[in-house]
Coordinates of C-alpha atoms and ligand atoms in Angstrom, one line a residue:
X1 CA 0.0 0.0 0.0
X2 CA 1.7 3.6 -0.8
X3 CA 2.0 5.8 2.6
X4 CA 2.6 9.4 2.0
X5 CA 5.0 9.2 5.0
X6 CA 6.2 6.2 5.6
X7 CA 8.2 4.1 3.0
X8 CA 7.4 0.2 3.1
X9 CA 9.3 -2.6 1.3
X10 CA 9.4 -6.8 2.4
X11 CA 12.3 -8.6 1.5
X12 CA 12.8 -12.3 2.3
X13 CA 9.9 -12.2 5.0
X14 CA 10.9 -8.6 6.4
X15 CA 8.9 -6.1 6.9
X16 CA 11.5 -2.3 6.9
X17 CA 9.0 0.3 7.8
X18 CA 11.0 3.9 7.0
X19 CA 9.4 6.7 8.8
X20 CA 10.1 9.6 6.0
X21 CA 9.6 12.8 7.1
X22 CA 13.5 13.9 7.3
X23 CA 13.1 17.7 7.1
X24 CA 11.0 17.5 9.9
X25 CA 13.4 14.9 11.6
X26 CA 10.9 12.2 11.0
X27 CA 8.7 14.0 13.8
X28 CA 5.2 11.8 14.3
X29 CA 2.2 13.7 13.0
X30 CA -1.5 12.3 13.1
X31 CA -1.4 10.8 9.4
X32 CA 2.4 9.4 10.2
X33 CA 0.8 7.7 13.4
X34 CA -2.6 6.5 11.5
X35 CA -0.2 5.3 8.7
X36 CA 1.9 3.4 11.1
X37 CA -1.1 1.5 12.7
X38 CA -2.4 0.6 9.0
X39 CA 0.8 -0.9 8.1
X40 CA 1.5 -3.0 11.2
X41 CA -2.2 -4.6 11.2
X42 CA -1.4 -5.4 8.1
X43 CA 1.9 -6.7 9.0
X44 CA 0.2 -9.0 11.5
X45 CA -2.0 -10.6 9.0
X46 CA 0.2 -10.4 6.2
X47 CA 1.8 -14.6 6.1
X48 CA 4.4 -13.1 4.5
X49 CA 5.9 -11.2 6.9
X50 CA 8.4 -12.8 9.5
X51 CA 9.7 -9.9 10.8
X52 CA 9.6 -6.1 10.9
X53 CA 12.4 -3.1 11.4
X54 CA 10.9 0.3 12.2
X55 CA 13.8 2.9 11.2
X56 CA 14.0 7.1 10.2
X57 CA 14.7 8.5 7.2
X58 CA 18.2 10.0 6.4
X59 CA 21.1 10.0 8.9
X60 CA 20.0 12.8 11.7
X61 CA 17.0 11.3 13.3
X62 CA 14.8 8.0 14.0
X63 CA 12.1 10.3 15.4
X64 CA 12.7 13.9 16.9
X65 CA 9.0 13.3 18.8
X66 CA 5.4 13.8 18.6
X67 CA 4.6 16.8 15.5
X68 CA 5.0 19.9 17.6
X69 CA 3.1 21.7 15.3
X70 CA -0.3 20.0 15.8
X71 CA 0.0 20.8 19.5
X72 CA -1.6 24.2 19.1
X73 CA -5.5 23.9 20.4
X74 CA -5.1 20.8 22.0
X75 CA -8.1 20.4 24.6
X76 CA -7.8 18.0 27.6
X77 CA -10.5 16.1 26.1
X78 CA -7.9 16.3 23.0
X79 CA -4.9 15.7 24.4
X80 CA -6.5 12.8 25.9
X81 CA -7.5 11.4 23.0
X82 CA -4.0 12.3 21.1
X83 CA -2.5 9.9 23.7
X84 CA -5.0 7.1 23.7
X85 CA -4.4 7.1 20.2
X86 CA -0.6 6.9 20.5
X87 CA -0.8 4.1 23.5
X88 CA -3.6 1.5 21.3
X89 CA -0.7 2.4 18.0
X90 CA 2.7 1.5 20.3
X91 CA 0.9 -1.5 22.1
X92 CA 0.1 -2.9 18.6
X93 CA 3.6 -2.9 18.1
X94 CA 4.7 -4.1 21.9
X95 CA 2.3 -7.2 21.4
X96 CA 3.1 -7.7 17.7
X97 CA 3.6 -11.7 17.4
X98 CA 6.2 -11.2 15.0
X99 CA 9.7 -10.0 16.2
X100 CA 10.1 -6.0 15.9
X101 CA 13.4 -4.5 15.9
X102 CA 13.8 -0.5 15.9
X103 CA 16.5 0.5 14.0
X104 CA 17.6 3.8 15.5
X105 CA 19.7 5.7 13.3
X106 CA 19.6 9.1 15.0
X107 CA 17.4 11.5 17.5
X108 CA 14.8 9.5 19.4
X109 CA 13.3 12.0 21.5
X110 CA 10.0 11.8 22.8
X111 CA 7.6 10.2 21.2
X112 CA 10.9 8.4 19.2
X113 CA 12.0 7.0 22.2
X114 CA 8.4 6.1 22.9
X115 CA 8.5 4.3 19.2
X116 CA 12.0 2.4 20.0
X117 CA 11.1 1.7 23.2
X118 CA 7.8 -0.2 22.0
X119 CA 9.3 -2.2 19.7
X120 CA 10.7 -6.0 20.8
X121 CA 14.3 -4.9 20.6
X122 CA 16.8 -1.6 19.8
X123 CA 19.7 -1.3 17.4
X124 CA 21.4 1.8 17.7
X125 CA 23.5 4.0 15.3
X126 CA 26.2 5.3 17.0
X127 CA 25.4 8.9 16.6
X128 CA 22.2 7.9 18.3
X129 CA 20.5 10.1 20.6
X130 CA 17.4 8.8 23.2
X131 CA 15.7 11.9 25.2
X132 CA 12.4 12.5 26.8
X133 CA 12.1 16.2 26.3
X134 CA 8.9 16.6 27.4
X135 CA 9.0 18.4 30.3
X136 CA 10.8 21.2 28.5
X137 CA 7.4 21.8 26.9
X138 CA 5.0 21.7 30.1
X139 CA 4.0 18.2 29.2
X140 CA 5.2 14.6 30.1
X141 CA 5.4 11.7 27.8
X142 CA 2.3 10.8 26.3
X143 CA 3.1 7.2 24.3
X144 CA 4.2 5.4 27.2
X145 CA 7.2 6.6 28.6
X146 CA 7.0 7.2 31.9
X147 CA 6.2 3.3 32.1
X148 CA 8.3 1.6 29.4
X149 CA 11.8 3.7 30.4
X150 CA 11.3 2.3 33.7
X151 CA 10.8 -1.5 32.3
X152 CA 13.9 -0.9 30.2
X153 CA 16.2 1.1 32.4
X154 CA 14.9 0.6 35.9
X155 CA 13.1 4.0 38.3
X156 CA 16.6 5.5 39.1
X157 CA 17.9 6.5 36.3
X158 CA 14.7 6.6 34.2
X159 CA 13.1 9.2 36.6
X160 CA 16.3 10.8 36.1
X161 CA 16.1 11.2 32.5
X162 CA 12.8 11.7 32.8
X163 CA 12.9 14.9 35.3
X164 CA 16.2 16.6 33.8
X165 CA 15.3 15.8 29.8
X166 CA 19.0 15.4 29.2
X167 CA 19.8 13.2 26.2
X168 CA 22.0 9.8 26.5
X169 CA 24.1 9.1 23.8
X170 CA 24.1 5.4 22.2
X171 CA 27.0 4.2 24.3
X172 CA 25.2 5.3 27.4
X173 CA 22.0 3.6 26.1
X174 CA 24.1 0.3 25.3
X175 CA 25.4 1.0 29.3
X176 CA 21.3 1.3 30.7
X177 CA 20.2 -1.6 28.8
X178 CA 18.3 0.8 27.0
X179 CA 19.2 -0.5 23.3
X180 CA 20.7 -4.3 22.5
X181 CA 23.7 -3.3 20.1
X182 CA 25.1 0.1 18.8
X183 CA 26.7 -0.5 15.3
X184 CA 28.5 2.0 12.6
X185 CA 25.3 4.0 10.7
X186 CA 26.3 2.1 8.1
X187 CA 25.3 -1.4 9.7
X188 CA 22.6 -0.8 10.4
X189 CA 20.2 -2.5 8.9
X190 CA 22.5 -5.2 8.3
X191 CA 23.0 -6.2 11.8
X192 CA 18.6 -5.9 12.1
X193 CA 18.7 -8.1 9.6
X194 CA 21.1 -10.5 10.8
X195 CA 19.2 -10.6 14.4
X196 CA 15.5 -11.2 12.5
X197 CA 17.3 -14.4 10.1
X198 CA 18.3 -15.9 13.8
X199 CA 14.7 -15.5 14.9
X200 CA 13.1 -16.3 11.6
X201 CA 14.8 -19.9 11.7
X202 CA 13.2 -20.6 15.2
X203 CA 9.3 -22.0 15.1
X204 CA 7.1 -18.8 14.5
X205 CA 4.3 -19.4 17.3
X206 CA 7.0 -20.0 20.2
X207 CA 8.3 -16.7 19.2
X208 CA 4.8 -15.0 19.2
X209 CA 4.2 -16.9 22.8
X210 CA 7.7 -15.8 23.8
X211 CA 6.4 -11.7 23.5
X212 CA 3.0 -12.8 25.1
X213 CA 4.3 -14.0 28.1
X214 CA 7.2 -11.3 28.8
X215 CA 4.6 -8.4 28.3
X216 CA 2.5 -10.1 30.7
X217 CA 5.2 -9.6 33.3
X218 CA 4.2 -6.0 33.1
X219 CA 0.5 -6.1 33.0
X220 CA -1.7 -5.5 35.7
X221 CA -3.3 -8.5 37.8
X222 CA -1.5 -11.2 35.5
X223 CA 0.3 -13.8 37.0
X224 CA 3.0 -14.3 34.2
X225 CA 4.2 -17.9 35.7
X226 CA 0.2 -18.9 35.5
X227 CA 0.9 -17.3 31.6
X228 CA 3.6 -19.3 30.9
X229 CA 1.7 -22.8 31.8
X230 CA -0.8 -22.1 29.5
X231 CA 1.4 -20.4 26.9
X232 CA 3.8 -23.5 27.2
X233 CA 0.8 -25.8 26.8
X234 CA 0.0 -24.5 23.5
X235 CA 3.2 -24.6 22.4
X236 CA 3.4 -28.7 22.9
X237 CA 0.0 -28.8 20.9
X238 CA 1.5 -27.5 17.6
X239 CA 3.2 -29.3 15.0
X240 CA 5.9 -27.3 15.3
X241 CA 6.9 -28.6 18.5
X242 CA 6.3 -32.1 17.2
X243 CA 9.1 -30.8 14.5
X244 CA 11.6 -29.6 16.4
X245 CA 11.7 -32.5 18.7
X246 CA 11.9 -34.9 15.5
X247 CA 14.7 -32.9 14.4
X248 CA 16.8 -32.3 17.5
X249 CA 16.1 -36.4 17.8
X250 CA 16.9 -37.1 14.3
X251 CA 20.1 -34.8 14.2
X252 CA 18.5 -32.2 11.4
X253 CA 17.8 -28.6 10.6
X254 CA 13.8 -28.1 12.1
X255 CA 11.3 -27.1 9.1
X256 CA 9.0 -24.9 10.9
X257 CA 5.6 -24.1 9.4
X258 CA 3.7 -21.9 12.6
X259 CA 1.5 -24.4 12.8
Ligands
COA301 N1 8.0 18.3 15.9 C1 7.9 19.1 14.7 N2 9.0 19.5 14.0 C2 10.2 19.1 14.5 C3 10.3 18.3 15.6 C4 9.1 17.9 16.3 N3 9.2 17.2 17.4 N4 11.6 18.1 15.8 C5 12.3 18.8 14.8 N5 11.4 19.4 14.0 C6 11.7 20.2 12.8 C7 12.2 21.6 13.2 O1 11.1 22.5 13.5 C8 12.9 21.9 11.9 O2 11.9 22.3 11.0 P1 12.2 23.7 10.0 O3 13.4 23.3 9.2 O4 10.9 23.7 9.2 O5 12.4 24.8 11.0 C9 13.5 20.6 11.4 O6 12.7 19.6 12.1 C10 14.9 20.4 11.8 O7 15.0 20.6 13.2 P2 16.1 21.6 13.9 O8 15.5 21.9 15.3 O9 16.3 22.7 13.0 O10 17.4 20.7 14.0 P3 18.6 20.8 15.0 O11 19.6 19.9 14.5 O12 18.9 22.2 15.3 O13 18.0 20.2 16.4 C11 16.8 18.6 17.7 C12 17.6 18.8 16.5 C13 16.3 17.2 17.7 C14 17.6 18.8 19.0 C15 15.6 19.6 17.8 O14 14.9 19.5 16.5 C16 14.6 19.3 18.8 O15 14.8 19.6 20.0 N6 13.4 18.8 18.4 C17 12.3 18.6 19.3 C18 12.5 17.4 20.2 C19 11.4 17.3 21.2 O16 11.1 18.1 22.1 N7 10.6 16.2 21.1 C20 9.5 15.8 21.9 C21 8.2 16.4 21.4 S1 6.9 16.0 22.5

């Protein structure tokens, strides 16, 4: 489907989802947003797709934040609604059952950081900066990251960041556990790719159960071990399972279906 601000392509089961506003530093706008929740529903029906990598346009910035400009006239019933909106889009991408890697190749402020942070795992560039500026606008973040910084980084230094809007550079991110590799700009992609082919080779719905039951771990009145039994006994009714037993038993490379 054509975006007017995102670009799409799938190659070899992988989804790369380039948000491509780069004048405005990839900043996330209303039609950005309602573009990025058409293209990962379709992502999660689309049998095609194995994988996805969420990533900016240009070299400057993954996403400089929510579109500053729209925030003229916002209401609370508004403002409200702008984050509702922004929480249903990232959780689509948190409880995606296909692996979701944000490639960040520059500012991730805000709302960015919100985007990265929602995603399954972080690649950094290492000109790579991760911010929550919001409180140099009046505001605090809005896309969940007051809660998700704190998953990832832990209440100390996330209320930290989170109070003094400073910026961590990727190195410092790599440090706080914030992002899983930083890499040359030049690798990229590459080294998403090479992370997704590892993942892609393992039995789809274990990988989808995998991301069900550590999000569970974080939501309210689950009891993520009770999860796990469950999730675990689906798992052993799939032929999938029956697969990579016959395999590991018969000394050869599983043939997964996600079935
Ligand atoms: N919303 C809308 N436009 C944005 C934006 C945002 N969040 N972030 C950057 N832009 C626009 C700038 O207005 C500028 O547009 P213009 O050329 O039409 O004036 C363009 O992107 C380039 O940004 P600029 O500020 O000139 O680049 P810089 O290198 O001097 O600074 C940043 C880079 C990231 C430090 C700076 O753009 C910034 O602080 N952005 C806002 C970050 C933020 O507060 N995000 C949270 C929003 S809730």
């Amino acid at each position: 489907m054509p975006y007017t601000n995102l670009l799409t392509k799938t190659e070899s089961g992988i989804l790369i989802i380039t948000i491509n506003r780069p004048d405005k530093l990839n900043a996330l706008n209303t039609s950005t947003l309602s573009e990025i929740k058409d293209t990962m529903k379709d992502a999660y029906s689309n049998h095609e797709v194995k994988g996805i990598i969420i990533t900016g346009a240009g070299e400057k910035a993954f996403v400089a934040g929510a579109d500053i400009t729209e925030f003229g006239g916002l209401t609370l019933e508004k403002a409200k609604n702008m984050s509702a909106n922004g929480h249903e889009i990232f959780n689509l991408i948190e409880n995606c059952p296909k692996p979701v890697i944000a490639a960040v190749n520059g500012f991730a402020l805000g709302g960015g950081c919100e985007l990265a942070m929602a995603c399954h795992l972080r690649v950094a560039s290492e000109n790579s900066r991760f911010g929550q500026p919001e409180v140099n606008l009046g505001i605090i973040p809005g896309y969940g990251g007051t809660q998700r910084l704190i998953q990832l980084i832990g209440k100390t230094k996330a209320l930290e960041l989170l109070m003094t809007a400073d910026m961590v550079k990727a190195d410092e991110a790599l440090q706080l556990g914030l992002v899983n590799y930083v890499v040359p700009q030049a690798q990229l992609i590459a080294k998403c790719l090479e992370i997704l082919e590892k993942i892609k080779a393992k039995a789809p719905l274990a990988i989808g159960k995998i991301i069900e039951c550590v999000n569970a771990c974080f939501r309210d009145g689950v009891d993520g071990l009770e999860f796990e039994i469950n999730a675990f006994g689906d798992c052993c009714n799939t032929e999938d399972f029956k697969e990579g037993a016959d395999a590991f038993l018969n000394k050869r490379k599983a043939d997964f279906k996600g079935k």
